[in-house]
XYZ file of C-alpha atoms in Angstrom:
374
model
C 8.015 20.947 18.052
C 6.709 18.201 20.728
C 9.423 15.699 21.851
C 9.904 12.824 19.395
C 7.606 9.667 19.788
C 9.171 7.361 21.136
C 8.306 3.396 19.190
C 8.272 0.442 19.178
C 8.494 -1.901 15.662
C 7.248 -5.870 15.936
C 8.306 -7.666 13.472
C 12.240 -8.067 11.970
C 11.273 -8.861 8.743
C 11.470 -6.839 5.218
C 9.087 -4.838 6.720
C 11.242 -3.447 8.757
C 14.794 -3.860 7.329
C 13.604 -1.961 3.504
C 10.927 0.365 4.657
C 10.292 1.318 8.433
C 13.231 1.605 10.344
C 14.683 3.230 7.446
C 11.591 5.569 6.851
C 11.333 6.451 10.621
C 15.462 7.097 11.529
C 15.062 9.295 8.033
C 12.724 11.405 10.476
C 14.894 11.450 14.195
C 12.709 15.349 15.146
C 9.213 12.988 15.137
C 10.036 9.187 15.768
C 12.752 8.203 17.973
C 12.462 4.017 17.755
C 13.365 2.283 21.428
C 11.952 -1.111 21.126
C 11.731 -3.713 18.465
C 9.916 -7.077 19.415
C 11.811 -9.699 17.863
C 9.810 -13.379 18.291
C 12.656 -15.597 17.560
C 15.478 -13.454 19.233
C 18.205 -14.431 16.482
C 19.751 -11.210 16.324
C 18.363 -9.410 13.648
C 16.832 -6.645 15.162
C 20.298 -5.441 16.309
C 21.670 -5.945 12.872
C 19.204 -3.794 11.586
C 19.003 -1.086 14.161
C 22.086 -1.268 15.931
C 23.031 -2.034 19.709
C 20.970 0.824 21.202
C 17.815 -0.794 20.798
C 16.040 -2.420 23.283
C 14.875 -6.289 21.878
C 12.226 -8.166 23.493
C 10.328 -11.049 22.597
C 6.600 -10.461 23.084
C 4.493 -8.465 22.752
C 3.238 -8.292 26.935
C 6.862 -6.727 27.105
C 6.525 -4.085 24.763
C 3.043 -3.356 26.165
C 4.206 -3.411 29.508
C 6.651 -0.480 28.655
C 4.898 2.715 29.653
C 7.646 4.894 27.939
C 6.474 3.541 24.401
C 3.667 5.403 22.762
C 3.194 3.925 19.775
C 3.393 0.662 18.021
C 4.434 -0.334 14.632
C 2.696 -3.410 13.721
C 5.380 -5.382 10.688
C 4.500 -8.606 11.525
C 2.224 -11.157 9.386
C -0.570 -10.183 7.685
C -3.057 -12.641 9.793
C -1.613 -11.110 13.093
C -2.660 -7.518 12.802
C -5.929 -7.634 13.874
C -4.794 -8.995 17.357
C -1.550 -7.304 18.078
C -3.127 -3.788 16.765
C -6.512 -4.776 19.051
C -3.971 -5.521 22.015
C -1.729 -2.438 21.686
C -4.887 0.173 21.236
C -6.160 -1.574 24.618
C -2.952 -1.071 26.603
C -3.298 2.815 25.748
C -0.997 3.102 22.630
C -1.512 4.460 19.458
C -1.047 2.098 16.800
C 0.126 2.271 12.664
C -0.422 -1.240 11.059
C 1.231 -2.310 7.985
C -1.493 -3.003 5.076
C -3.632 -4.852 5.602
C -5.395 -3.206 8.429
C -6.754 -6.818 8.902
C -8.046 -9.398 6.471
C -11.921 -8.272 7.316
C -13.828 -5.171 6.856
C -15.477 -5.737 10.521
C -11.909 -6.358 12.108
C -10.806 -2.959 10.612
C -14.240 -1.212 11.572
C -14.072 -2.873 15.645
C -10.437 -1.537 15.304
C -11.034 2.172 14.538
C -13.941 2.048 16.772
C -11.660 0.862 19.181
C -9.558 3.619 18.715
C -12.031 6.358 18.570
C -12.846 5.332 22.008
C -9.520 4.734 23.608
C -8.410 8.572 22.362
C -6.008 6.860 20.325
C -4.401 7.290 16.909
C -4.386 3.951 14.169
C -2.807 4.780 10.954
C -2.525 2.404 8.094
C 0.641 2.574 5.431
C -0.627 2.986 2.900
C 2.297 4.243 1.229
C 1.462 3.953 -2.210
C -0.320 6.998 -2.205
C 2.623 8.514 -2.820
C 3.859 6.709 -5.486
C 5.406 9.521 -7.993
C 3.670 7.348 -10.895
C 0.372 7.699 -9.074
C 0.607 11.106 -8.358
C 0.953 11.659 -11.822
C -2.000 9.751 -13.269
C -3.825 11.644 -9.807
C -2.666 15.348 -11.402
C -3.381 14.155 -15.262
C -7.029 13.217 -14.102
C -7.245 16.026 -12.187
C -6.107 18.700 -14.457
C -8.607 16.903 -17.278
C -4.883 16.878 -19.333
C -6.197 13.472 -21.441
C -10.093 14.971 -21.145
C -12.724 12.570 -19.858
C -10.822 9.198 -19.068
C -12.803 5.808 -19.977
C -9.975 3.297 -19.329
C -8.014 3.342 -15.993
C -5.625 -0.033 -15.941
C -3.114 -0.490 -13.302
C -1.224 -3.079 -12.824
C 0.981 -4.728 -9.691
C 2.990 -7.239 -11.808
C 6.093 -9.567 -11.140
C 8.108 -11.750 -12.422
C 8.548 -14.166 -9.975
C 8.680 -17.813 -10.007
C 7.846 -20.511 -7.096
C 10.123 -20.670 -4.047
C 11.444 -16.785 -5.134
C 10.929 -14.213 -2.049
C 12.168 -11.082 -3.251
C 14.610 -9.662 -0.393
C 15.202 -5.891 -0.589
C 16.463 -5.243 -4.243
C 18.037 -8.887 -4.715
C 15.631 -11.689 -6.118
C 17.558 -14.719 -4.618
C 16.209 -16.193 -1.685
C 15.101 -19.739 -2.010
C 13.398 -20.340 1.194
C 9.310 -20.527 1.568
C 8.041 -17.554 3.017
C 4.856 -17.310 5.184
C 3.854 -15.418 2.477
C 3.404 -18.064 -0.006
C 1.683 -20.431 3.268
C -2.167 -20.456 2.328
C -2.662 -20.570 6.286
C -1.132 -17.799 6.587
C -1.488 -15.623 3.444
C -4.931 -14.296 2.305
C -3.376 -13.501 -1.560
C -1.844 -11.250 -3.883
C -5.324 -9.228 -3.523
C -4.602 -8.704 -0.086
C -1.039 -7.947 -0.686
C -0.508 -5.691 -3.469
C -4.703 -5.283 -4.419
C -4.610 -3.486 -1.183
C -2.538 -0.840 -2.684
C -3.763 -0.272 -6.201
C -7.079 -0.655 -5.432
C -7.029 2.084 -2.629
C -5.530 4.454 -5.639
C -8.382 3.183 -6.965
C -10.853 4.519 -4.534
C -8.537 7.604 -4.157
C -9.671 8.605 -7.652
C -12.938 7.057 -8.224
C -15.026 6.079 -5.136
C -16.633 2.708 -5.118
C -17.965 1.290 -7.464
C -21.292 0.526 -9.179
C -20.271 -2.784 -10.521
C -17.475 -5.353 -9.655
C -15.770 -8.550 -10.717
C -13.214 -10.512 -9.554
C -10.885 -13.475 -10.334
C -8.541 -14.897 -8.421
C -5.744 -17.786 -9.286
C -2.433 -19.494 -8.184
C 0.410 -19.451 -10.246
C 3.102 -20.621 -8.212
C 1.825 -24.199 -6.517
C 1.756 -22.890 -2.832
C -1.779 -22.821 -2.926
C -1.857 -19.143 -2.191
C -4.309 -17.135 -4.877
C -1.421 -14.618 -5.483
C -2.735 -13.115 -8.837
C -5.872 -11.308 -9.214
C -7.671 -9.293 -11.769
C -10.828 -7.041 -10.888
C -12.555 -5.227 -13.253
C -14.489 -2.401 -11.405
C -17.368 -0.209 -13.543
C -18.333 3.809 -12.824
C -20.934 6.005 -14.332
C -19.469 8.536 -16.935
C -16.883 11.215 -15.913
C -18.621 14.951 -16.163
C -18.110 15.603 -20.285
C -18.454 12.070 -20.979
C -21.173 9.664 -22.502
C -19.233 6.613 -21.747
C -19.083 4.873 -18.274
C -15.890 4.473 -16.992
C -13.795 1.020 -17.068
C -11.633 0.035 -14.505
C -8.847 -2.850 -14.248
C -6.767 -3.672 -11.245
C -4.567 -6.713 -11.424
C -1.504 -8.646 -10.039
C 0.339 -11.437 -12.157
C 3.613 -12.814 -10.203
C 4.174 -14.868 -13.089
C 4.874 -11.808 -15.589
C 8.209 -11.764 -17.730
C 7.939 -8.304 -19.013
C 10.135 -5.890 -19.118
C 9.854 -3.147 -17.999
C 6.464 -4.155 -16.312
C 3.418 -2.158 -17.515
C 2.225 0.014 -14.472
C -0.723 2.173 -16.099
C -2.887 2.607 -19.224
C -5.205 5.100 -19.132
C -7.588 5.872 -22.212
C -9.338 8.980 -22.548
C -11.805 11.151 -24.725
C -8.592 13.844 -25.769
C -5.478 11.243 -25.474
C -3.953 8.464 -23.563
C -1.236 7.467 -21.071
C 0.978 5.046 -20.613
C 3.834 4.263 -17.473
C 6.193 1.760 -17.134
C 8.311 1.102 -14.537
C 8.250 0.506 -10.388
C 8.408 3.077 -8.312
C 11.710 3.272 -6.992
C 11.317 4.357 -3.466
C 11.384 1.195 -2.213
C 14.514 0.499 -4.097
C 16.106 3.723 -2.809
C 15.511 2.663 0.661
C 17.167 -0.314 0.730
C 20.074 1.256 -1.347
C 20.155 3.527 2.183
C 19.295 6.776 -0.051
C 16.017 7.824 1.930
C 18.185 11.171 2.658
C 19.524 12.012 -0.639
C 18.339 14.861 -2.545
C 17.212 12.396 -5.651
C 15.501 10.416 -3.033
C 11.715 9.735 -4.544
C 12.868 11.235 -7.995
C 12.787 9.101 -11.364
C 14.821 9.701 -14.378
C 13.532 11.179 -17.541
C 13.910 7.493 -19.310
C 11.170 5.971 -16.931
C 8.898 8.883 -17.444
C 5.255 8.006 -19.453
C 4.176 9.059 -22.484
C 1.216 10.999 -23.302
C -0.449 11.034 -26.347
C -2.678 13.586 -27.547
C -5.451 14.373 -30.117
C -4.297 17.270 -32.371
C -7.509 19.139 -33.701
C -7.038 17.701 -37.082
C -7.450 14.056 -35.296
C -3.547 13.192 -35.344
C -1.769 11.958 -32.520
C 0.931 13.833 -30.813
C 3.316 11.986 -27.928
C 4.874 13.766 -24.997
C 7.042 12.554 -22.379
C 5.171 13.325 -18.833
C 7.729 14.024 -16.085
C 7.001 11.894 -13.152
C 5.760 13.623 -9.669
C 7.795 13.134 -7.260
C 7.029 10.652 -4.272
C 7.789 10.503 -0.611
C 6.958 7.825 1.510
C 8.000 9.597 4.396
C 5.071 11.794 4.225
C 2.671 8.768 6.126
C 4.817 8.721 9.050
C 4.987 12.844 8.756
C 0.932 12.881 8.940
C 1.500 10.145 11.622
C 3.643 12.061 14.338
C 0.821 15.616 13.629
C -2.236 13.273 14.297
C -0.688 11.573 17.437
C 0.825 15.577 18.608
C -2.190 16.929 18.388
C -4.081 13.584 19.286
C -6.403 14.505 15.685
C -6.639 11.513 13.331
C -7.987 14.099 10.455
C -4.497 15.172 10.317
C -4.132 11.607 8.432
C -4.333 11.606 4.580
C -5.216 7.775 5.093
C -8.216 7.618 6.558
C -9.341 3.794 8.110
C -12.789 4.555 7.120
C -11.636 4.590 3.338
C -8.937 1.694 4.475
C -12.733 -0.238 5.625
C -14.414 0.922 2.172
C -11.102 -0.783 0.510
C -11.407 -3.752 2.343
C -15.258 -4.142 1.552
C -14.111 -3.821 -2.309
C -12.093 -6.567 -2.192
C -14.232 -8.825 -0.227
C -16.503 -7.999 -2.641
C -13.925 -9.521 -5.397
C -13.559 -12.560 -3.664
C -17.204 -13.161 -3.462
C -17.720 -11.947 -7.831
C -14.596 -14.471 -8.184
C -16.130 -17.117 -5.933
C -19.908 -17.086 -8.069
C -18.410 -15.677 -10.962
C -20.710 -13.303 -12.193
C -20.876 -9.149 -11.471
C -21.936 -7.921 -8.628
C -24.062 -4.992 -8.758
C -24.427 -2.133 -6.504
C -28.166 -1.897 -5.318
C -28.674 -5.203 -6.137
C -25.677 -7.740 -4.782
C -24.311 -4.560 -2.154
């Protein structure tokens, strides 16, 4: 195996604390993490990942470091484009936290960028390995439910103004840049990046779309959504295929609904988060159960019986592994061979052109029709 790659994180935030330095120490044979650019130099990156690391303050100083190979962009959304632009420019290869960028021509300068430089940029898109999602992926693909019709999945939360979930605790009171409409490009940007990529994952794009988009919090940031999104009819089917992808952050339900699929031989339902993210901050990234979930979270299944009864079934739930993007990450980068990559940035770009396309259904609210609007 090649010599770990040695990285560099910007950014101190969650980002980092709940998901990336925990993800990448989880993996010491492919990452080893030097550098952590810290803007405001108050002391959290050394908190986080102990006294070892090397902290610096811009991002000239990480770029400057010729012993760093890649870069970890965990920083705010609107400042991906430029740090990921800078980094593939100074010869490194780059993995940007989703968004790629807030534009479908950022993203497509940036992977052009990288094609030409020789250089790696991944996207985490981690959700792709979601043990809920991999489920619904293997029930589609195994035609368990027959034909589906109905694919729902929602992103929901309960969470109220001036309430910035922290790791596992929902206490902090402070405003976050995320709720700053300067700053923030929405909840479709945010979590629509996610769910609609399992969306594409599945389905392609799609013939028809239409968006909404709304505050509910009185930061002036659009943080819900809800798309609708319509396919022709699945092989075996007569009926096109309907699908929903939606964020409420104003959503007391519990558990929160996750998917609803409706199909020609049964249905599915899930509840529940994934609890990856959950796991990490608890520090379990290691443990055996790590990406597991407990028979009481798992969906239901239910299925026509021949004499047209219904029959339910628990489903067990796949299990998921967030570690596997940074696993893809280190191959591609040894072997300098972005195909190595599950996530690919041209289907990142195709994502990004979906939801632009939301924005512009929500913004002249009406569908918008493939061969016609796109």
């Amino acid at each position: 195996m090649p010599a770990p790659i040695k990285t560099a994180i910007l950014g101190t935030g969650i980002a980092l604390n709940h998901l990336h330095w925990p993800l990448l120490g989880s993996l010491p044979d492919m990452f080893e993490v030097t550098t952590v650019m810290e803007r405001k130099m108050a002391g959290v990156a050394k908190s986080v990942c102990g006294d070892k690391i090397d902290v610096v303050a811009t991002l000239d100083e990480v770029l400057a470091n010729k012993a760093v190979e890649l870069v970890v962009v965990t920083t705010s959304d609107k400042t991906h484009f430029d740090y990921c632009k800078r980094s593939l420019r100074a010869g490194k290869h780059v993995f940007s936290e989703k968004p790629l960028t807030y534009s479908s021509v950022e993203s497509e300068e940036l992977e052009k960028l990288a094609r030409e430089a020789g250089k790696i940029l991944g996207v985490f898109q981690c959700r792709r390995w979601d043990g809920d999602y991999l489920t619904v992926k293997r029930l589609i693909e195994s035609n368990t439910l027959g034909p589906i019709c109905s694919y729902e999945v929602f992103y929901d939360f309960y969470r109220p103004a001036d309430v910035v979930l922290e790791g596992a605790n929902n206490t902090t009171t402070e405003v976050h840049w995320k709720d700053d409409p300067a700053q923030n490009g929405g909840g479709i940007y945010a979590t629509g990046t996610h769910i609609i990529d399992q969306v594409w994952c599945l389905f392609g794009f799609p013939e028809k779309i239409l968006g909404r988009v709304w505050g509910v919090r009185g930061h002036g940031v659009d943080d819900c959504f809800d798309c609708y999104f319509m396919y022709p009819a699945r092989p075996g089917s007569i009926v096109p295929l309907f699908v929903r992808a939606t964020t409420n952050w104003i959503s007391p339900l519990d558990p929160q609904p996750k998917f609803v699929i409706k199909a020609s031989k049964g249905g599915f339902v899930k509840h529940y988060e994934d609890d990856q993210w959950f796991a990490l901050d608890r520090g379990e990234v290691n443990s055996p159960s790590y990406g597991t979930e407990p028979e009481t979270k798992w969906g239901t299944a239910t299925l026509v019986q021949p004499d047209g009864s219904f029959k339910n079934e628990k489903i067990p739930t796949e299990r998921g592994d967030y570690r596997q993007v940074y696993r893809e990450l280190a191959e591609s980068i040894w072997a300098n061979d972005p195909s190595k990559n599950t996530v690919q940035v041209s289907v990142v770009i195709e994502v990004l052109k979906i939801i632009e396309l939301s924005l512009r259904s929500a913004k002249e609210n009406r569908w918008l029709i493939k061969g016609v609007d796109y």
